[in-house]
Amino acid sequence: MTKSSKADFKSRFVLERQDFQCLLDALNGQGYRLIAPTPRDGAVVYDEIAAVSDLPIGLTDEQERGTYRLKDGDPGRLFGCGLGPHSWKKFLYPAELRLWNAHANGSLAITPDDHHPERLALIGVRACELGALRVLDRVLSGGQYHDTVYEAQRDHLFIVAVNCGRAGNTCFCASMNTGPRAESGFDLALTEILEPERHYFVVEVGSEAGQRLFDGVPHQSALEADVQKATTIIETTATHMGRHLDTTGIKDLLYANFENSEWDEVAARCLTCGNCTLVCPTCFCTTVEDVAELTGASAQRIRRWDSCFTMDFSYVVGGHVRASARSRYRQWLTHKLAAWIDQFGSSGCVGCGRCITWCPVGIDLTEEAKTIRAHSQPKPETKSRKKIHHENT
Amino acid sequence: MERKNKPKIAVWKFASCDGCQLSLLDCEDELLTVAEAVEIAYFPEATSVSVKGPYDVSLVEGSITTQHDAERIHRVRRASKVLITIGACATAGGIQALRNFKDTKALTAMVYANPKYIETLSKSTPIADHVFVDFELRGCPISKKQLLEVIGAYLDGRKPITPHYSVCVECKRRGTPCVMVAHGTPCLGPVTQAGCNALCPAYQRGCFGCFGPAEVPNTRALAEQWKVLGKSPQDLVRIFRTFNAYADAFRKESDVHES
């Protein structure tokens, strides 16, 4: 699925559960590596799978702020688990990437690393995650500067989206208008229907590549009743969101509340460990480190995921710009929900709820935003530079 | 880049288990490179050859636990241009700093048949409590990768890259699901400095805090969450009092739960 493809193929088909492996085989046949949710270490992660049996079959998850538990779900269901700690960005925007190598042998030679994109089939991409890819597209290839590694990999994806049949306790995609229905940005979108007598998928084709692939997979046309069942499932999911975020005027609200005393309250609980940013499917901050070999004869430059919660992130000559936990939490939440809109034209939050589930102490972004709204202390007047500096530290 | 003179390196041992020195010998693949880049002038664990000081870089392992060592460390400092401490003992007092919370005389009487032969200080203290330290390398034991980075950085006169952020950052980069969130396993990762590449959580164990407190560690908030996970105040005391028990942040947090 290239990012420019549009989903104007609204043809719908039915794929029986017993033919699901054929879909994977067809993708394999076109040279795609299969990446999908798979259970590991007590959670569902995104990794390479060999067959349909590697999916978290019959499992579901229970999520609340600061807790995640895998448990038995509907026997046989392929996509009964919600989101885990991984996001697809790790395949497009790796946690660690070598940018170049340098050798000093008389003269200095710098060799940029060649990054060859792979054909990856992402299977089980949820609507909010398609939203996250749209956000990353804008950030990493929508402006003046392009991340060429991201762009090249983005053009080599085949995306099999899955409409959510269940909303998790920390989900709020409905508030962020990203889900639970996959509207665009996929090659195929599936809705899983598990009935006592029949297990099948209603499939929506979203691109020419999707159509070509699906032509080689056993299927039949969807009946109106099948489509209706799929629609009902998605509509029910939309009304069962575990969380809600009121986005009305949120940019102005947060901009006006830089000095709200509630930031101190969340700072007392915040570990500033960085987990929220690292599980976020849209956080894109990195650091660049030069690693030299001991003899001094060679060095390499490596880009690594970073977090605005680390002290070094805001280190400049003279000290840390955001020394306090208060200033760092405020920065993250305000950037994600407000400044992002000015910077990239949309919210940075897609409502996936990962930052809520995977915060070790269970800080809930929707609750924090609600608290600021309830105790809004707007101070719109311009402050002197000195005062702002004082507040930041 | 050719360096003109081979810098002289010395490795010193104080109260410790030798594990951090062994990290240097454990470099295996890189050991020949190290030997080419520097002159190992004093390293009793590895060689009986001893070259007189002064030394360009001294690596100091271990804590100060005796009057004799409290004096010896000053001689090491005087003989060293750069002094780098390696490991939890040298930077925080080590596991032996558990004595600092008790009556050392009473402990000595419990352990030794003839305690009168034991000459020891009442506290195990880090090297920086005694002399100026140029750089402290954390870990129990240290990471050999970080050790090579620090040696390389000092040879080149640059700042070593040894991050002060939490273990969580390394956990997430390697894709390990959080053991606290996914299993309810108490983990010191959020308040512990990175450097081990998040080893224990990768084996589904909570972090033990080997690398000591991270930058600005919010130990109180973590301890509160551990109570939710079922830990008693006594558990909390023990959890914060291990290899880095006497590091400020961990010591203060353990004190809170002791009373």
Coordinates of N, CA, C and O in Angstrom, one line a residue, chain A residues 40-43 45 66-69 85-86 95 104 267-273 275 278-279 287 289-290 292-297 304-305 309-312 328 357-361, chain B residues 1 3 30 33-34 36-37 145 148-149 151-152 155-156 158 161 163-166 168-169 172-178 180-184 190-191 202 204 215-216 218 221-222 225:
Chain A
R40 N 4.0 -13.4 22.5 CA 5.4 -13.6 22.9 C 5.5 -12.9 24.3 O 5.1 -11.8 24.5
D41 N 6.1 -13.6 25.2 CA 6.4 -13.1 26.6 C 5.2 -12.4 27.2 O 5.3 -11.4 27.8
G42 N 4.1 -13.1 27.1 CA 2.9 -12.6 27.8 C 2.2 -11.4 27.2 O 1.4 -10.7 27.8
A43 N 2.5 -11.1 25.9 CA 1.9 -10.0 25.2 C 1.8 -10.4 23.7 O 2.5 -11.3 23.3
V45 N 2.9 -9.2 20.2 CA 3.8 -8.3 19.6 C 3.7 -8.4 18.1 O 3.1 -9.3 17.6
G66 N -1.9 0.8 33.1 CA -0.8 0.2 33.8 C -0.8 -1.3 33.8 O 0.0 -2.0 34.4
T67 N -1.9 -1.9 33.2 CA -1.9 -3.4 33.2 C -2.4 -4.0 31.9 O -3.2 -3.4 31.2
Y68 N -1.8 -5.1 31.5 CA -2.1 -5.8 30.3 C -2.0 -7.3 30.6 O -1.0 -7.7 31.1
R69 N -3.1 -8.0 30.3 CA -3.0 -9.5 30.5 C -3.6 -10.2 29.3 O -4.7 -9.9 28.9
P85 N 2.2 -3.8 22.9 CA 3.2 -2.8 23.1 C 3.9 -2.3 21.8 O 4.5 -1.3 21.8
H86 N 3.9 -3.2 20.8 CA 4.6 -2.7 19.6 C 3.7 -1.9 18.7 O 2.4 -2.0 18.7
A95 N 14.1 1.2 15.5 CA 14.6 1.7 16.8 C 16.1 2.0 16.8 O 16.6 2.9 17.5
A104 N 39.2 5.9 8.6 CA 40.4 6.8 8.4 C 41.6 5.9 8.1 O 42.1 5.2 8.9
A267 N 3.1 15.3 37.6 CA 4.6 15.1 37.7 C 5.0 14.3 38.9 O 6.0 13.6 38.9
A268 N 4.2 14.4 40.0 CA 4.5 13.6 41.2 C 4.4 12.1 40.9 O 5.1 11.3 41.6
R269 N 3.5 11.8 40.0 CA 3.3 10.4 39.7 C 4.2 9.9 38.5 O 4.4 8.7 38.4
C270 N 4.6 10.8 37.7 CA 5.3 10.4 36.5 C 6.7 9.9 36.7 O 7.4 10.6 37.5
L271 N 7.1 8.8 36.2 CA 8.4 8.2 36.4 C 9.4 8.8 35.4 O 10.6 8.6 35.5
T272 N 8.9 9.6 34.4 CA 9.7 10.1 33.3 C 10.6 9.1 32.7 O 11.7 9.3 32.3
C273 N 10.1 7.8 32.7 CA 10.8 6.7 32.1 C 10.8 6.7 30.6 O 11.6 6.0 30.0
N275 N 8.3 5.5 28.7 CA 7.5 4.4 28.1 C 6.4 4.8 27.2 O 6.2 4.3 26.1
L278 N 7.6 5.8 23.8 CA 8.2 4.7 23.0 C 7.2 3.7 22.5 O 7.4 3.0 21.5
V279 N 6.1 3.6 23.2 CA 5.0 2.8 22.7 C 4.1 3.5 21.7 O 3.3 2.9 21.0
T287 N 17.7 10.2 18.5 CA 19.0 10.8 18.8 C 20.0 10.2 17.9 O 19.8 9.1 17.3
E289 N 24.0 9.1 17.5 CA 25.2 8.9 18.3 C 26.3 8.5 17.4 O 26.1 7.6 16.5
D290 N 27.5 9.0 17.6 CA 28.7 8.5 16.9 C 29.5 7.6 17.7 O 29.8 7.9 18.8
A292 N 32.8 5.4 18.0 CA 34.1 5.2 17.4 C 34.7 3.9 17.9 O 34.5 3.5 19.0
E293 N 35.5 3.3 17.0 CA 36.2 2.1 17.3 C 37.4 2.5 18.1 O 37.9 3.6 18.0
L294 N 37.9 1.6 19.0 CA 38.9 1.9 20.0 C 40.2 2.5 19.4 O 40.8 3.4 19.9
T295 N 40.6 1.9 18.2 CA 41.9 2.4 17.6 C 41.7 3.8 17.0 O 42.7 4.4 16.6
G296 N 40.5 4.2 16.9 CA 40.2 5.5 16.2 C 40.3 5.4 14.7 O 40.2 6.4 14.0
A297 N 40.3 4.2 14.2 CA 40.5 4.0 12.7 C 39.1 4.1 12.0 O 39.0 4.3 10.8
R304 N 19.0 6.4 17.0 CA 18.2 5.6 17.9 C 17.0 6.3 18.3 O 17.0 7.5 18.4
W305 N 15.9 5.6 18.6 CA 14.7 6.2 19.2 C 15.1 6.9 20.5 O 15.8 6.4 21.3
F309 N 11.2 12.6 27.3 CA 11.3 12.4 28.8 C 12.7 12.2 29.3 O 12.9 12.2 30.5
T310 N 13.7 12.1 28.4 CA 15.1 12.0 28.9 C 15.6 13.4 29.1 O 15.2 14.3 28.4
M311 N 16.6 13.5 30.0 CA 17.2 14.8 30.2 C 18.0 15.3 29.0 O 18.0 16.5 28.7
D312 N 18.7 14.4 28.4 CA 19.6 14.7 27.3 C 18.8 15.3 26.1 O 19.4 16.1 25.4
R328 N 8.4 18.3 31.4 CA 8.5 17.2 30.4 C 7.2 16.5 30.1 O 6.9 16.3 29.0
T357 N -2.1 2.0 28.7 CA -1.8 0.7 29.2 C -0.4 0.5 29.6 O -0.1 -0.2 30.6
W358 N 0.5 1.0 28.8 CA 1.9 0.7 29.0 C 2.7 1.6 29.9 O 3.9 1.5 30.1
C359 N 2.0 2.6 30.6 CA 2.6 3.4 31.6 C 2.8 2.5 32.8 O 1.7 2.0 33.3
P360 N 4.0 2.3 33.4 CA 4.1 1.4 34.5 C 3.3 1.8 35.7 O 2.9 1.0 36.6
V361 N 3.0 3.1 35.8 CA 2.2 3.6 37.0 C 0.8 4.0 36.5 O 0.1 4.6 37.3
Chain B
M1 N 43.2 7.2 12.3 CA 43.9 8.3 13.2 C 44.9 7.6 14.1 O 44.6 6.7 14.9
R3 N 47.5 7.5 17.1 CA 47.8 8.2 18.3 C 49.3 8.1 18.5 O 49.9 7.0 18.3
E30 N 37.9 -7.8 21.3 CA 38.5 -6.5 21.3 C 39.8 -6.4 22.1 O 40.4 -5.4 22.1
T33 N 42.9 -5.4 20.4 CA 42.8 -4.0 20.0 C 43.1 -3.1 21.1 O 43.8 -2.1 21.0
V34 N 42.6 -3.5 22.3 CA 42.8 -2.7 23.5 C 44.3 -2.7 23.8 O 45.0 -1.6 24.0
E36 N 46.7 -3.1 21.8 CA 47.4 -2.3 20.8 C 47.3 -0.8 21.1 O 48.2 0.0 20.8
A37 N 46.1 -0.4 21.5 CA 45.8 1.0 21.7 C 46.4 1.6 23.0 O 46.8 2.7 23.0
K145 N 30.8 -3.2 26.7 CA 30.7 -2.2 25.6 C 30.8 -0.8 26.1 O 31.5 0.0 25.4
L148 N 34.6 -0.1 26.8 CA 35.4 0.2 25.6 C 35.1 1.6 25.2 O 35.9 2.4 24.7
E149 N 33.8 2.0 25.3 CA 33.4 3.3 24.9 C 34.1 4.4 25.7 O 34.6 5.4 25.2
I151 N 36.9 4.0 27.5 CA 38.3 4.1 27.3 C 38.6 4.8 26.0 O 39.5 5.7 25.9
G152 N 37.8 4.5 24.9 CA 38.0 5.1 23.6 C 37.8 6.6 23.7 O 38.5 7.4 23.2
L155 N 40.7 8.3 25.3 CA 41.9 8.3 24.4 C 41.7 9.4 23.4 O 42.7 10.1 23.0
D156 N 40.5 9.7 23.0 CA 40.2 10.7 22.0 C 39.9 12.0 22.5 O 39.7 13.0 21.8
R158 N 37.1 12.9 24.1 CA 35.7 13.3 23.9 C 34.9 12.8 25.0 O 35.4 12.0 25.9
I161 N 29.7 8.3 25.5 CA 28.2 8.1 25.4 C 27.7 7.0 26.3 O 27.8 5.8 26.0
P163 N 24.4 6.7 28.4 CA 23.1 7.4 28.7 C 22.7 7.3 30.2 O 23.0 6.3 30.8
H164 N 22.1 8.3 30.7 CA 21.6 8.3 32.0 C 20.1 8.0 32.2 O 19.5 8.1 33.2
Y165 N 19.5 7.8 31.0 CA 18.0 7.6 31.1 C 17.7 6.2 31.6 O 18.6 5.4 31.9
S166 N 16.4 5.9 31.6 CA 16.0 4.6 32.3 C 16.2 3.4 31.4 O 16.4 3.5 30.2
C168 N 14.0 1.4 30.7 CA 12.8 1.3 29.9 C 13.1 1.6 28.4 O 12.6 1.0 27.5
V169 N 14.0 2.6 28.2 CA 14.3 3.1 26.9 C 14.9 1.9 26.1 O 14.6 1.6 24.9
K172 N 12.3 -0.9 25.4 CA 11.4 -0.6 24.3 C 12.1 -0.7 23.0 O 11.6 -1.2 22.0
R173 N 13.4 -0.3 22.9 CA 14.1 -0.3 21.7 C 14.3 -1.8 21.2 O 14.3 -2.1 20.0
R174 N 14.5 -2.7 22.2 CA 14.7 -4.1 21.8 C 13.3 -4.8 21.7 O 13.3 -6.0 21.3
G175 N 12.2 -4.1 22.0 CA 10.9 -4.7 21.8 C 10.4 -5.7 22.9 O 9.5 -6.4 22.6
T176 N 11.0 -5.6 24.1 CA 10.5 -6.4 25.2 C 9.3 -5.9 25.8 O 9.2 -4.7 26.2
P177 N 8.2 -6.7 25.8 CA 7.0 -6.2 26.5 C 7.3 -6.0 28.0 O 8.0 -6.7 28.6
C178 N 6.7 -4.9 28.5 CA 7.0 -4.4 29.9 C 6.6 -5.5 30.9 O 5.4 -5.9 30.9
M180 N 6.3 -5.3 34.1 CA 5.5 -4.7 35.1 C 4.0 -4.7 34.6 O 3.1 -5.1 35.3
V181 N 3.9 -4.2 33.4 CA 2.5 -4.1 32.9 C 1.9 -5.4 32.4 O 0.8 -5.7 32.7
A182 N 2.7 -6.3 31.8 CA 2.2 -7.5 31.2 C 2.1 -8.6 32.2 O 1.3 -9.6 32.0
H183 N 3.0 -8.6 33.2 CA 3.0 -9.7 34.2 C 2.7 -9.3 35.6 O 2.6 -10.1 36.5
G184 N 2.8 -8.0 35.9 CA 2.7 -7.5 37.3 C 4.0 -7.8 38.0 O 4.0 -7.9 39.3
P190 N 12.2 1.5 35.5 CA 11.9 2.9 35.3 C 12.8 3.9 36.1 O 12.8 5.1 35.8
V191 N 13.4 3.4 37.2 CA 14.2 4.3 38.0 C 15.7 4.0 37.9 O 16.6 4.5 38.6
A202 N 14.3 -8.9 29.4 CA 14.3 -9.7 28.2 C 14.2 -11.2 28.5 O 13.8 -12.0 27.7
Q204 N 12.2 -12.0 31.1 CA 11.0 -11.9 31.9 C 11.3 -11.8 33.4 O 10.5 -12.3 34.2
E215 N 18.9 9.2 35.9 CA 18.7 10.6 36.1 C 17.3 10.8 36.7 O 16.4 10.2 36.4
V216 N 17.2 11.8 37.6 CA 16.0 12.1 38.3 C 15.0 11.0 38.5 O 13.9 11.0 37.9
N218 N 12.1 8.8 40.0 CA 11.0 9.1 40.8 C 10.7 7.7 41.6 O 9.7 7.0 41.3
A221 N 7.1 7.3 43.4 CA 6.0 6.9 42.5 C 6.0 5.4 42.2 O 5.0 4.7 42.1
L222 N 7.3 4.9 41.9 CA 7.4 3.5 41.6 C 7.1 2.6 42.8 O 6.4 1.6 42.7
Q225 N 3.5 2.2 43.2 CA 2.9 1.2 42.3 C 3.2 -0.2 42.7 O 2.4 -1.1 42.6

